[in-house]
Amino acid sequence: MASSIDYVPVDIDMLDDPKVSALLNDLSDGDPAARFAAYGRFVLVLQRIYHDGFYMRYGKFERRKLAKDAGMAPEELDAFLEACAECEVLDAGML
């Protein structure tokens, strides 16, 4: 039985999704570079979620590693994940 998937399908219309668009707009304040960075960070989070099934362990050490990989401070990552929940691209009950 597989415990992970080999790739995360990124739909070509993902940027047209109103929830994803809201997330990127909220995080970028109209700056195209910040919007692109937010998109990359969102894809990185999706990769981590689907790596070990359909969840992401988010303990102290995983938090540090993911923040480093995303080029963020751990507190910024927490805020990013909260923004994902507020825009309903992640389940707030799972954070």
PDB file of C-alpha atoms in Angstrom:
ATOM      1  CA  MET A   1       0.000   0.000   0.000  1.00  0.00           C
ATOM      2  CA  ALA A   2       1.391   3.366  -1.000  1.00  0.00           C
ATOM      3  CA  SER A   3       1.981   5.871   1.775  1.00  0.00           C
ATOM      4  CA  SER A   4       2.764   8.854  -0.415  1.00  0.00           C
ATOM      5  CA  ILE A   5       2.379  10.072  -3.954  1.00  0.00           C
ATOM      6  CA  ASP A   6       5.237  10.667  -6.369  1.00  0.00           C
ATOM      7  CA  TYR A   7       4.039  14.068  -7.494  1.00  0.00           C
ATOM      8  CA  VAL A   8       1.599  16.778  -6.521  1.00  0.00           C
ATOM      9  CA  PRO A   9      -0.673  17.566  -9.433  1.00  0.00           C
ATOM     10  CA  VAL A  10      -0.705  21.298  -9.955  1.00  0.00           C
ATOM     11  CA  ASP A  11      -3.742  22.084 -12.049  1.00  0.00           C
ATOM     12  CA  ILE A  12      -3.058  24.514 -14.869  1.00  0.00           C
ATOM     13  CA  ASP A  13      -6.070  26.480 -13.681  1.00  0.00           C
ATOM     14  CA  MET A  14      -4.957  26.635 -10.054  1.00  0.00           C
ATOM     15  CA  LEU A  15      -4.295  30.370 -10.246  1.00  0.00           C
ATOM     16  CA  ASP A  16      -7.871  30.870 -11.442  1.00  0.00           C
ATOM     17  CA  ASP A  17      -9.269  29.227  -8.308  1.00  0.00           C
ATOM     18  CA  PRO A  18     -10.880  32.015  -6.243  1.00  0.00           C
ATOM     19  CA  LYS A  19      -9.480  30.650  -2.967  1.00  0.00           C
ATOM     20  CA  VAL A  20      -5.912  30.388  -4.288  1.00  0.00           C
ATOM     21  CA  SER A  21      -6.231  33.815  -5.887  1.00  0.00           C
ATOM     22  CA  ALA A  22      -7.465  35.288  -2.586  1.00  0.00           C
ATOM     23  CA  LEU A  23      -4.527  33.715  -0.744  1.00  0.00           C
ATOM     24  CA  LEU A  24      -1.962  35.094  -3.166  1.00  0.00           C
ATOM     25  CA  ASN A  25      -3.588  38.536  -3.208  1.00  0.00           C
ATOM     26  CA  ASP A  26      -3.747  38.657   0.592  1.00  0.00           C
ATOM     27  CA  LEU A  27      -0.089  37.720   0.897  1.00  0.00           C
ATOM     28  CA  SER A  28       1.303  39.905  -1.881  1.00  0.00           C
ATOM     29  CA  ASP A  29      -0.309  43.337  -1.441  1.00  0.00           C
ATOM     30  CA  GLY A  30      -0.166  43.737  -5.218  1.00  0.00           C
ATOM     31  CA  ASP A  31       3.570  42.990  -5.524  1.00  0.00           C
ATOM     32  CA  PRO A  32       4.068  40.483  -8.378  1.00  0.00           C
ATOM     33  CA  ALA A  33       7.298  39.100  -6.849  1.00  0.00           C
ATOM     34  CA  ALA A  34       5.575  38.529  -3.493  1.00  0.00           C
ATOM     35  CA  ARG A  35       2.657  36.861  -5.302  1.00  0.00           C
ATOM     36  CA  PHE A  36       5.061  34.507  -7.084  1.00  0.00           C
ATOM     37  CA  ALA A  37       6.851  33.734  -3.797  1.00  0.00           C
ATOM     38  CA  ALA A  38       3.526  32.976  -2.096  1.00  0.00           C
ATOM     39  CA  TYR A  39       2.590  30.640  -4.949  1.00  0.00           C
ATOM     40  CA  GLY A  40       5.901  28.783  -4.620  1.00  0.00           C
ATOM     41  CA  ARG A  41       5.468  28.482  -0.880  1.00  0.00           C
ATOM     42  CA  PHE A  42       1.947  27.156  -1.337  1.00  0.00           C
ATOM     43  CA  VAL A  43       3.185  24.483  -3.762  1.00  0.00           C
ATOM     44  CA  LEU A  44       5.968  23.594  -1.290  1.00  0.00           C
ATOM     45  CA  VAL A  45       3.386  23.111   1.478  1.00  0.00           C
ATOM     46  CA  LEU A  46       1.299  20.912  -0.833  1.00  0.00           C
ATOM     47  CA  GLN A  47       4.375  18.805  -1.575  1.00  0.00           C
ATOM     48  CA  ARG A  48       5.007  18.317   2.143  1.00  0.00           C
ATOM     49  CA  ILE A  49       1.374  17.451   2.834  1.00  0.00           C
ATOM     50  CA  TYR A  50       1.260  14.781   0.151  1.00  0.00           C
ATOM     51  CA  HIS A  51       4.740  13.386   0.806  1.00  0.00           C
ATOM     52  CA  ASP A  52       3.678  11.037   3.596  1.00  0.00           C
ATOM     53  CA  GLY A  53       0.086  10.478   2.592  1.00  0.00           C
ATOM     54  CA  PHE A  54      -2.407  13.257   2.964  1.00  0.00           C
ATOM     55  CA  TYR A  55      -1.143  15.061   6.018  1.00  0.00           C
ATOM     56  CA  MET A  56       1.927  16.912   7.216  1.00  0.00           C
ATOM     57  CA  ARG A  57       3.523  16.384  10.578  1.00  0.00           C
ATOM     58  CA  TYR A  58       4.112  19.850  11.994  1.00  0.00           C
ATOM     59  CA  GLY A  59       6.231  19.500  15.087  1.00  0.00           C
ATOM     60  CA  LYS A  60       9.017  21.745  16.277  1.00  0.00           C
ATOM     61  CA  PHE A  61      11.654  20.325  13.941  1.00  0.00           C
ATOM     62  CA  GLU A  62       9.389  20.018  10.884  1.00  0.00           C
ATOM     63  CA  ARG A  63       8.329  23.625  11.407  1.00  0.00           C
ATOM     64  CA  ARG A  64      11.938  24.826  11.413  1.00  0.00           C
ATOM     65  CA  LYS A  65      12.829  22.814   8.305  1.00  0.00           C
ATOM     66  CA  LEU A  66       9.770  23.884   6.326  1.00  0.00           C
ATOM     67  CA  ALA A  67      10.321  27.520   7.289  1.00  0.00           C
ATOM     68  CA  LYS A  68      13.953  27.323   6.188  1.00  0.00           C
ATOM     69  CA  ASP A  69      13.013  25.627   2.903  1.00  0.00           C
ATOM     70  CA  ALA A  70      10.380  28.311   2.274  1.00  0.00           C
ATOM     71  CA  GLY A  71      12.800  31.131   3.099  1.00  0.00           C
ATOM     72  CA  MET A  72      10.726  32.265   6.051  1.00  0.00           C
ATOM     73  CA  ALA A  73      11.039  32.641   9.788  1.00  0.00           C
ATOM     74  CA  PRO A  74       8.995  30.029  11.688  1.00  0.00           C
ATOM     75  CA  GLU A  75       6.573  32.739  12.820  1.00  0.00           C
ATOM     76  CA  GLU A  76       6.095  33.847   9.206  1.00  0.00           C
ATOM     77  CA  LEU A  77       5.351  30.247   8.254  1.00  0.00           C
ATOM     78  CA  ASP A  78       2.727  30.030  11.001  1.00  0.00           C
ATOM     79  CA  ALA A  79       1.101  33.190   9.616  1.00  0.00           C
ATOM     80  CA  PHE A  80       1.297  31.768   6.085  1.00  0.00           C
ATOM     81  CA  LEU A  81      -0.477  28.569   7.132  1.00  0.00           C
ATOM     82  CA  GLU A  82      -3.109  30.585   8.994  1.00  0.00           C
ATOM     83  CA  ALA A  83      -3.671  32.626   5.813  1.00  0.00           C
ATOM     84  CA  CYS A  84      -4.088  29.347   3.905  1.00  0.00           C
ATOM     85  CA  ALA A  85      -6.768  28.309   6.395  1.00  0.00           C
ATOM     86  CA  GLU A  86      -8.500  31.698   6.252  1.00  0.00           C
ATOM     87  CA  CYS A  87      -8.699  31.409   2.441  1.00  0.00           C
ATOM     88  CA  GLU A  88      -9.923  27.819   2.815  1.00  0.00           C
ATOM     89  CA  VAL A  89      -7.133  26.209   0.801  1.00  0.00           C
ATOM     90  CA  LEU A  90      -6.180  24.258   3.933  1.00  0.00           C
ATOM     91  CA  ASP A  91      -8.517  22.927   6.601  1.00  0.00           C
ATOM     92  CA  ALA A  92      -8.238  25.104   9.708  1.00  0.00           C
ATOM     93  CA  GLY A  93      -9.180  22.114  11.863  1.00  0.00           C
ATOM     94  CA  MET A  94      -6.062  20.319  10.707  1.00  0.00           C
ATOM     95  CA  LEU A  95      -3.599  23.040  11.690  1.00  0.00           C
TER      96      LEU A  95
END
